[in-house]
Short mmCIF file of C-alpha atoms in Angstrom, two decimals:
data_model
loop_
_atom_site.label_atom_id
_atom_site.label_comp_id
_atom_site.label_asym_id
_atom_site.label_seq_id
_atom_site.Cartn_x
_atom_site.Cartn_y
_atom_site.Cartn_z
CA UNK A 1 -49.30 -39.19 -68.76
CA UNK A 2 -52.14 -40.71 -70.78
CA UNK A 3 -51.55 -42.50 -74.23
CA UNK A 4 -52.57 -39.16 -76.03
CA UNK A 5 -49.26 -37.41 -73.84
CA UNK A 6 -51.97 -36.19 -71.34
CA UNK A 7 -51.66 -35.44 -67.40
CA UNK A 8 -54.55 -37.85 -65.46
CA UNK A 9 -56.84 -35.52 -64.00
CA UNK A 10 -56.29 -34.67 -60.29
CA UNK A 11 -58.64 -36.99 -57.96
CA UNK A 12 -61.78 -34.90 -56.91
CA UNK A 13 -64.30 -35.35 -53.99
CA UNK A 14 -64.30 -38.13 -51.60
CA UNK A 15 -61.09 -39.64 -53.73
CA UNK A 16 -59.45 -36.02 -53.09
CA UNK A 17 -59.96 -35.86 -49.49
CA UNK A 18 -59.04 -39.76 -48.90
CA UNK A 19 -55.60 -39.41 -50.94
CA UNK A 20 -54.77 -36.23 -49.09
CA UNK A 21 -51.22 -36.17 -47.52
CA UNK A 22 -53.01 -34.71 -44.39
CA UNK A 23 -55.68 -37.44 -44.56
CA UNK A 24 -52.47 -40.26 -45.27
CA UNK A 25 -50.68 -38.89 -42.61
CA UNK A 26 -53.69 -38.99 -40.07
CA UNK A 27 -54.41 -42.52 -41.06
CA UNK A 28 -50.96 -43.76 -40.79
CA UNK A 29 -50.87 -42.53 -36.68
CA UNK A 30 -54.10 -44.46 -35.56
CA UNK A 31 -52.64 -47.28 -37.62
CA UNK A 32 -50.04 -47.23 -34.57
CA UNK A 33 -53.24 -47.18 -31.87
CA UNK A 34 -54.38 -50.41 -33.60
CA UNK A 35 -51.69 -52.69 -31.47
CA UNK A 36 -52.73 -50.97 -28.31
CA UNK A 37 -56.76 -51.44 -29.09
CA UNK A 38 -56.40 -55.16 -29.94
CA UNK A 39 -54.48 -55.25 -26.16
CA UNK A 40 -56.54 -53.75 -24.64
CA UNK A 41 -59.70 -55.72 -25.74
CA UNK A 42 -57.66 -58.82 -25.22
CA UNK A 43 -56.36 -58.10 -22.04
CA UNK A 44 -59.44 -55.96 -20.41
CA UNK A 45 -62.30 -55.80 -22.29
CA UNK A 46 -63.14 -59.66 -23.55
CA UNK A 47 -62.03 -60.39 -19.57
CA UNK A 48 -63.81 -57.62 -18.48
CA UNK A 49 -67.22 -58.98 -20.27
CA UNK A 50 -66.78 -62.72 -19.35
CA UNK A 51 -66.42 -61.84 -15.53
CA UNK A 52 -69.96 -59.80 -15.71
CA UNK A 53 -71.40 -62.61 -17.51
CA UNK A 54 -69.74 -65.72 -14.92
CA UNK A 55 -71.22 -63.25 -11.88
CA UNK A 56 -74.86 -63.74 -13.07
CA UNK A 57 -74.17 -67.41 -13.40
CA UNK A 58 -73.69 -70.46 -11.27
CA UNK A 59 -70.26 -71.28 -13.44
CA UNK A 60 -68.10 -73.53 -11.36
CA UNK A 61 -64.91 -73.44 -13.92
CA UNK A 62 -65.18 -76.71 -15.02
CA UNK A 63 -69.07 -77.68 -15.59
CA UNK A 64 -70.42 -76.22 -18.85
CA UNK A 65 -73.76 -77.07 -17.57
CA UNK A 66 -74.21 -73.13 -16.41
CA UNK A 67 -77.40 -71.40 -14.89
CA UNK A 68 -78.23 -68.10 -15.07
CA UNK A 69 -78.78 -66.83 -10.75
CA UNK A 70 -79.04 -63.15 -11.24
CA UNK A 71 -78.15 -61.20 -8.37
CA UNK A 72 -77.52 -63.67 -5.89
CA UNK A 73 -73.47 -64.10 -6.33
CA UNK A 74 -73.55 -60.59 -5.29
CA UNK A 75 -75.62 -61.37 -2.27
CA UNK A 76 -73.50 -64.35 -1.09
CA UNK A 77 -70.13 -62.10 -1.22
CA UNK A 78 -71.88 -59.47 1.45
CA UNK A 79 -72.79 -61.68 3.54
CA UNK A 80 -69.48 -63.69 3.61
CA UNK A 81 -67.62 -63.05 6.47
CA UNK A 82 -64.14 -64.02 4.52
CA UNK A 83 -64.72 -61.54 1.96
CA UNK A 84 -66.32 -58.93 4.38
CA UNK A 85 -62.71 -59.44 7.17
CA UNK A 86 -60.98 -59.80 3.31
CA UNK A 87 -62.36 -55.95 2.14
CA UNK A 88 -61.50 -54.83 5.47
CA UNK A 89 -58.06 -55.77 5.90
CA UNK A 90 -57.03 -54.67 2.26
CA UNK A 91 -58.50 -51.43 2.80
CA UNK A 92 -56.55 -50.65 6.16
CA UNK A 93 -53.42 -52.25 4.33
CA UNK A 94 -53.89 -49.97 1.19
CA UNK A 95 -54.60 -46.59 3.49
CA UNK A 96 -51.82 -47.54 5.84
CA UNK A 97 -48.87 -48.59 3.53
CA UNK A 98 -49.70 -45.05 1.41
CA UNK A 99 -50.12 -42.83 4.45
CA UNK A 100 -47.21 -44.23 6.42
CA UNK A 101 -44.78 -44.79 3.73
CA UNK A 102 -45.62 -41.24 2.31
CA UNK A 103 -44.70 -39.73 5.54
CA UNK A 104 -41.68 -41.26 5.27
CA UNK A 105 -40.35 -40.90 2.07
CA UNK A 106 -40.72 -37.36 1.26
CA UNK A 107 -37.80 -36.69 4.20
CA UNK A 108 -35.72 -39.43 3.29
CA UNK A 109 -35.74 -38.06 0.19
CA UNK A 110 -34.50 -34.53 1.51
CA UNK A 111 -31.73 -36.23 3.21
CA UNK A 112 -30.58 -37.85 0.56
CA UNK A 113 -30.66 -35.09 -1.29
CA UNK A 114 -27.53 -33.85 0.72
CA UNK A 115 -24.11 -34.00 0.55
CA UNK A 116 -22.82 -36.27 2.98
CA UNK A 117 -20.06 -38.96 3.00
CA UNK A 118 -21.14 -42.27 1.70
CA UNK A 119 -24.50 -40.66 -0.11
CA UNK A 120 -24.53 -42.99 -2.79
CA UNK A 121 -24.01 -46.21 -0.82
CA UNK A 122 -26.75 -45.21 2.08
CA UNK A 123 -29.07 -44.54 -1.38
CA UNK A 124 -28.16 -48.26 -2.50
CA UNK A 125 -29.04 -49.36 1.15
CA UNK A 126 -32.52 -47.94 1.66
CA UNK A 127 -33.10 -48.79 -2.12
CA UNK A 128 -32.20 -52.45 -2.16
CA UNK A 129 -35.57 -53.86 -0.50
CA UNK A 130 -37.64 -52.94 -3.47
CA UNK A 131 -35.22 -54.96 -5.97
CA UNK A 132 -36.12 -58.75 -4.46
CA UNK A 133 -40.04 -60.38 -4.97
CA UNK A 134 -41.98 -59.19 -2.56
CA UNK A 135 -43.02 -62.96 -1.81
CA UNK A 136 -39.60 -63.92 -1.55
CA UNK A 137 -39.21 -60.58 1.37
CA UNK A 138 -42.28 -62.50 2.56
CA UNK A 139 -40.89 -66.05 3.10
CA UNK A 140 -37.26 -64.39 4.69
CA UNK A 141 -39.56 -62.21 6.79
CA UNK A 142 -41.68 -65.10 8.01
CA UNK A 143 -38.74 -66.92 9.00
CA UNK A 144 -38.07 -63.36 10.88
CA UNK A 145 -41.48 -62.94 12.53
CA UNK A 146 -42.08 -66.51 13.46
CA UNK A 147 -43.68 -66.70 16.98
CA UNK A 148 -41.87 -69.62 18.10
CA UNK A 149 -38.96 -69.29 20.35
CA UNK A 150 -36.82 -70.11 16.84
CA UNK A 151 -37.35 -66.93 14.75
CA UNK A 152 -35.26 -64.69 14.67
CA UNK A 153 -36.56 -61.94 16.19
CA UNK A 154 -38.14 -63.83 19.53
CA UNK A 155 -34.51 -65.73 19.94
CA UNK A 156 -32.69 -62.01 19.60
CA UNK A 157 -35.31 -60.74 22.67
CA UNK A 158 -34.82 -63.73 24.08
CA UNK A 159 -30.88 -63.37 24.03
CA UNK A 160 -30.46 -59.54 24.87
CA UNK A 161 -33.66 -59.30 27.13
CA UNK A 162 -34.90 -63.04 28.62
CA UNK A 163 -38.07 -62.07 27.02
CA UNK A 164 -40.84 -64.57 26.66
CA UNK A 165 -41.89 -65.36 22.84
CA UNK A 166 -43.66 -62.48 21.13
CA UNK A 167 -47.04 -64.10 18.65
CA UNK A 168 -46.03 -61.96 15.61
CA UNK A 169 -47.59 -64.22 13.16
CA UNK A 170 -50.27 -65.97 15.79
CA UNK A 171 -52.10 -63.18 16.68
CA UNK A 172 -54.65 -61.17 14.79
CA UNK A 173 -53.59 -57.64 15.54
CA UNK A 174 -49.64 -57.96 15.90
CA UNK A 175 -50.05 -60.45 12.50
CA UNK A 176 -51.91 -57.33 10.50
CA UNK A 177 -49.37 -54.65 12.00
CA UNK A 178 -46.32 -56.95 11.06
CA UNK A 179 -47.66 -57.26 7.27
CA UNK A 180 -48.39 -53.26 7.35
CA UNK A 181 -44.61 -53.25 8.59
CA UNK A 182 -43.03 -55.25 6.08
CA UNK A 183 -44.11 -53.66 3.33
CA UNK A 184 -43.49 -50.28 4.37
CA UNK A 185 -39.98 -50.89 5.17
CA UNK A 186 -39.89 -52.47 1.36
CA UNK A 187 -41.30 -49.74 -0.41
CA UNK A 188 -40.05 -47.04 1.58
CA UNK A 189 -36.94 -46.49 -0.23
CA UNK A 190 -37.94 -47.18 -3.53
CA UNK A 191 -40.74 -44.50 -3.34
CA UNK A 192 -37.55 -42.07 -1.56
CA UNK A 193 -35.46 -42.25 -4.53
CA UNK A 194 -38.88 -41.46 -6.90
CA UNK A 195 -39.21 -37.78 -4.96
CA UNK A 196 -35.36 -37.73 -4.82
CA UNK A 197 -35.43 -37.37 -8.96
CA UNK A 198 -38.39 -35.09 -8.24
CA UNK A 199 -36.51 -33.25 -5.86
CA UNK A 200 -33.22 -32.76 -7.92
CA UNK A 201 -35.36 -30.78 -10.98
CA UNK A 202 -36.18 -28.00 -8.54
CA UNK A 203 -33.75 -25.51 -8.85
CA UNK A 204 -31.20 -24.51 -6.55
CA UNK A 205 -31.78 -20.43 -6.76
CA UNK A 206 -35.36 -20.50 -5.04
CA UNK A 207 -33.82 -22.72 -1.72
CA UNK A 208 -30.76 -19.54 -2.55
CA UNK A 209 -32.99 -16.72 -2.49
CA UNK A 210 -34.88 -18.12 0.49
CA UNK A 211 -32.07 -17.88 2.26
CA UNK A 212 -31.27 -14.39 1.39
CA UNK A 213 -34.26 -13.71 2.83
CA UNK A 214 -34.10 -15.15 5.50
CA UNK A 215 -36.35 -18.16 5.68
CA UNK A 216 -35.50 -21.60 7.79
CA UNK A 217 -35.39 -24.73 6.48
CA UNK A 218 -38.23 -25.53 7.78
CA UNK A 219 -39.89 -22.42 6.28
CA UNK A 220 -38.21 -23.59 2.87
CA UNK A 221 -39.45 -26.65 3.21
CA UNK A 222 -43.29 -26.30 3.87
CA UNK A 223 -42.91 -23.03 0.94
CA UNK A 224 -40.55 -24.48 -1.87
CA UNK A 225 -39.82 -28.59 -1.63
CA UNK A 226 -43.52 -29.52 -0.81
CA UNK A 227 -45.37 -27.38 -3.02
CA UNK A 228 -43.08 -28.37 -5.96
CA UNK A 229 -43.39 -32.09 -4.80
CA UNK A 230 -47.27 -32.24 -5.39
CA UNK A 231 -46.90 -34.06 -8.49
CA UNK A 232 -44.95 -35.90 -7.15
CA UNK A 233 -46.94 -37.22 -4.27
CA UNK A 234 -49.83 -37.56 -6.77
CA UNK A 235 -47.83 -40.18 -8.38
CA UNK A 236 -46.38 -41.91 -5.26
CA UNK A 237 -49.52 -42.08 -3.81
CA UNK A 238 -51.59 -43.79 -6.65
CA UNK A 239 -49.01 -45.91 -6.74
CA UNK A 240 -48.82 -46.56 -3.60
CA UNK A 241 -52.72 -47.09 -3.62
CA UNK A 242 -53.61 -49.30 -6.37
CA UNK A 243 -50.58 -51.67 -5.13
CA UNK A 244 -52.17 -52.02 -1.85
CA UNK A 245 -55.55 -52.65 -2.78
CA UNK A 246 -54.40 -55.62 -5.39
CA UNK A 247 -52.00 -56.90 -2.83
CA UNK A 248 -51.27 -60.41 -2.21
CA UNK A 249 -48.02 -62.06 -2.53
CA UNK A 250 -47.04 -60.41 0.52
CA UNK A 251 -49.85 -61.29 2.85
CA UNK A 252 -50.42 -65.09 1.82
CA UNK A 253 -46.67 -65.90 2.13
CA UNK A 254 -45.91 -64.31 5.47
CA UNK A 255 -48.86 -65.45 6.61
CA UNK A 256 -51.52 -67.10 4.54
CA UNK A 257 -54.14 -64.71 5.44
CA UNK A 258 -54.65 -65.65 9.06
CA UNK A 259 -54.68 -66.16 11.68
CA UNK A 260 -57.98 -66.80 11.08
CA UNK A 261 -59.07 -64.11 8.27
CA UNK A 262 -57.13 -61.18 10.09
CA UNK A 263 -54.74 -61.18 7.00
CA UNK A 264 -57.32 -62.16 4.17
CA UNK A 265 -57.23 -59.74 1.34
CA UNK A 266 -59.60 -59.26 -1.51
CA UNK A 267 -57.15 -60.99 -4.43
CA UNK A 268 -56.56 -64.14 -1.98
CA UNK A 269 -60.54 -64.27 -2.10
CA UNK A 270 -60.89 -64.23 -5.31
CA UNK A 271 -58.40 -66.92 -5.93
CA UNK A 272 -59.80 -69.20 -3.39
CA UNK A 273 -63.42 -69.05 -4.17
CA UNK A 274 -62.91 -68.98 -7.89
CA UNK A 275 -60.02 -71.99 -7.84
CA UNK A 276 -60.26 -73.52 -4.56
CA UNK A 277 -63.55 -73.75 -3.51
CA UNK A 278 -64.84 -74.05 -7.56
CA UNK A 279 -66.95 -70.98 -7.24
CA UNK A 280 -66.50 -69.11 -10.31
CA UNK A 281 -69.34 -67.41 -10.56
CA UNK A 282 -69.02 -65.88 -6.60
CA UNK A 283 -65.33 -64.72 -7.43
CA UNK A 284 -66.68 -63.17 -10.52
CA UNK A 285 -68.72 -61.43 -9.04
CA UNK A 286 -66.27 -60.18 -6.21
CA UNK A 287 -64.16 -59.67 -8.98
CA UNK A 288 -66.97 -57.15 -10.32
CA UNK A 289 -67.57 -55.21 -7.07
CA UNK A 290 -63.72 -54.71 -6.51
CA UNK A 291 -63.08 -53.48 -9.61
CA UNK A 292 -65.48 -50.51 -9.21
CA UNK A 293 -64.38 -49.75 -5.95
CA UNK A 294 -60.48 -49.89 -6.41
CA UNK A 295 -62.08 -46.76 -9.84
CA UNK A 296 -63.90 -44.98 -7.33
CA UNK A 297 -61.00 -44.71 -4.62
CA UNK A 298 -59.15 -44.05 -7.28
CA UNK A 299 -61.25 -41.29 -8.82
CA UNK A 300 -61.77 -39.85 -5.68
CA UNK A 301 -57.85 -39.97 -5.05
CA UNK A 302 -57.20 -38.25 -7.88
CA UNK A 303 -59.66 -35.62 -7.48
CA UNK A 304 -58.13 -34.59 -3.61
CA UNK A 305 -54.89 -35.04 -5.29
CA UNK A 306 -55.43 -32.01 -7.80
CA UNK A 307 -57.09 -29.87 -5.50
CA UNK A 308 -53.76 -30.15 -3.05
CA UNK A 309 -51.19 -29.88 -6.03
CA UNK A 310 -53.31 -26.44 -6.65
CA UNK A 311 -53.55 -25.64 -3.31
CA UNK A 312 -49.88 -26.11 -2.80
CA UNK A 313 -48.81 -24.38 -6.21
#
């Protein structure tokens, strides 16, 4: 009320609109995205812009004495024969641990799906390996894998068979099949249980009327789990993905990238040249290239994976 015992006329215009409870409500919900943008500029962006700007430089990480060199960090990391064996190996680790471990979780999960005696503990079993670090896994598994007569696995052959030492860890092929190993019997069972939850939403009247008419397992298999598990894999298999292609706890402690560079992966690359070897400016610009290939394989993951889900569906 005014001092003459009027009302205050209603806002109008550009006052109106901004004092609107739509308007207030609207403003109060992208106060809530504010947190998330100042995150993700900290976190990706700001990092994001200084690594494009060290790969155009000679930056060493230390010297602020820095010289602009244009293209030719990116020139040095194609021609490197670390990086190149580095890129190699991470993409057969990334395309091996998802193919493989896929394969073998979607039936795991089936079976556990059952009712059998001891379901729960036999879910706790496979599960476990996923709960430790995966460097710690490495360090016990190194001890495991060790191509002297001493590890554990050479003095168990050695025991039961008389077999001569087996180079696990000392030769290039067996050393890159061993680290493919490992870490699909880690991740095995943790990816299991994730199409086990998947598995336990479908309901139990389509497997039901299969059987009324007449359909195997396998037939309701191939026509109700894995078309209803497409999501499913989508998920598993990014995950799956993007893990192996940033991998490298596992890898440097089983076996510190050799021998030679027949374990080198892109992230142990990047650490060395940038920390080690003082060349910021090269792992920059690895750091560059690797980021826009792990968003293209990703992309194009993504893409394949929708066209199966509607495939399957």
């Amino acid at each position: 009320m005014t001092a003459l015992g009027r009302r205050a006329p209603a806002p109008t215009g550009a006052l109106s609109w901004l004092t609107s409870p739509k308007r207030l409500e609207g403003l109060r919900l992208q106060a809530f995205l504010v947190p998330i943008g100042i995150v993700f500029a900290v976190l990706f962006a700001i990092p994001l812009a200084q690594s494009l700007y060290f790969s155009v430089t000679d930056f060493n990480g230390y010297s602020t004495d820095v010289n602009f060199v244009g293209l030719e960090n990116y020139r040095k990391i194609f021609s490197d024969p670390s990086m190149l064996a580095g890129l190699g190996f991470t993409l057969l680790y990334a395309i091996a641990t998802t193919v493989i471990v896929t394969v073998l979780a979607i039936p795991l999960a089936v079976l556990f799906n059952r009712r059998f005696f001891g379901r729960n503990v036999v879910r706790a079993v496979f599960f476990f390996p996923a709960i430790p670090s995966i460097a710690i896994l490495g360090l016990v598994w190194g001890f495991i894998l060790s191509p002297l007569g001493s590890g554990a696995l050479n003095w168990l052959l050695d025991a039961v068979g008389g077999l001569a030492p087996v180079p696990w860890l000392s030769d290039g092929t067996l050393a890159q099949l061993s680290v493919i190993v490992v870490a699909v019997w880690s991740s095995t069972g943790w990816h299991a249980i994730l199409y086990l939850a998947y598995l336990q939403s479908i309901p139990g009247d389509y497997y039901e009327a299969a059987r009324v008419d007449g359909a195997s397992p396998r037939q309701s298999f191939f026509r109700i789990t894995l078309p209803l598990l497409a999501p499913a894999v989508t998920v598993s298999s990014l995950l799956l993905m993007t893990g192996g292609l940033k991998v490298y706890d596992l890898p440097y402690t089983l076996t510190k990238g050799g021998p030679g560079y027949a374990t080198f992966t892109i992230t142990q690359s990047i650490i060395q040249s940038g920390i080690a070897q003082a060349k910021f400016g090269q792992a920059s610009a690895l750091a560059v290239v690797f980021m826009l290939a792990v968003g293209a394989i990703v992309a194009v993951q993504l893409v394949l994976s929708r066209r199966l889900e509607g495939r399957l569906s």
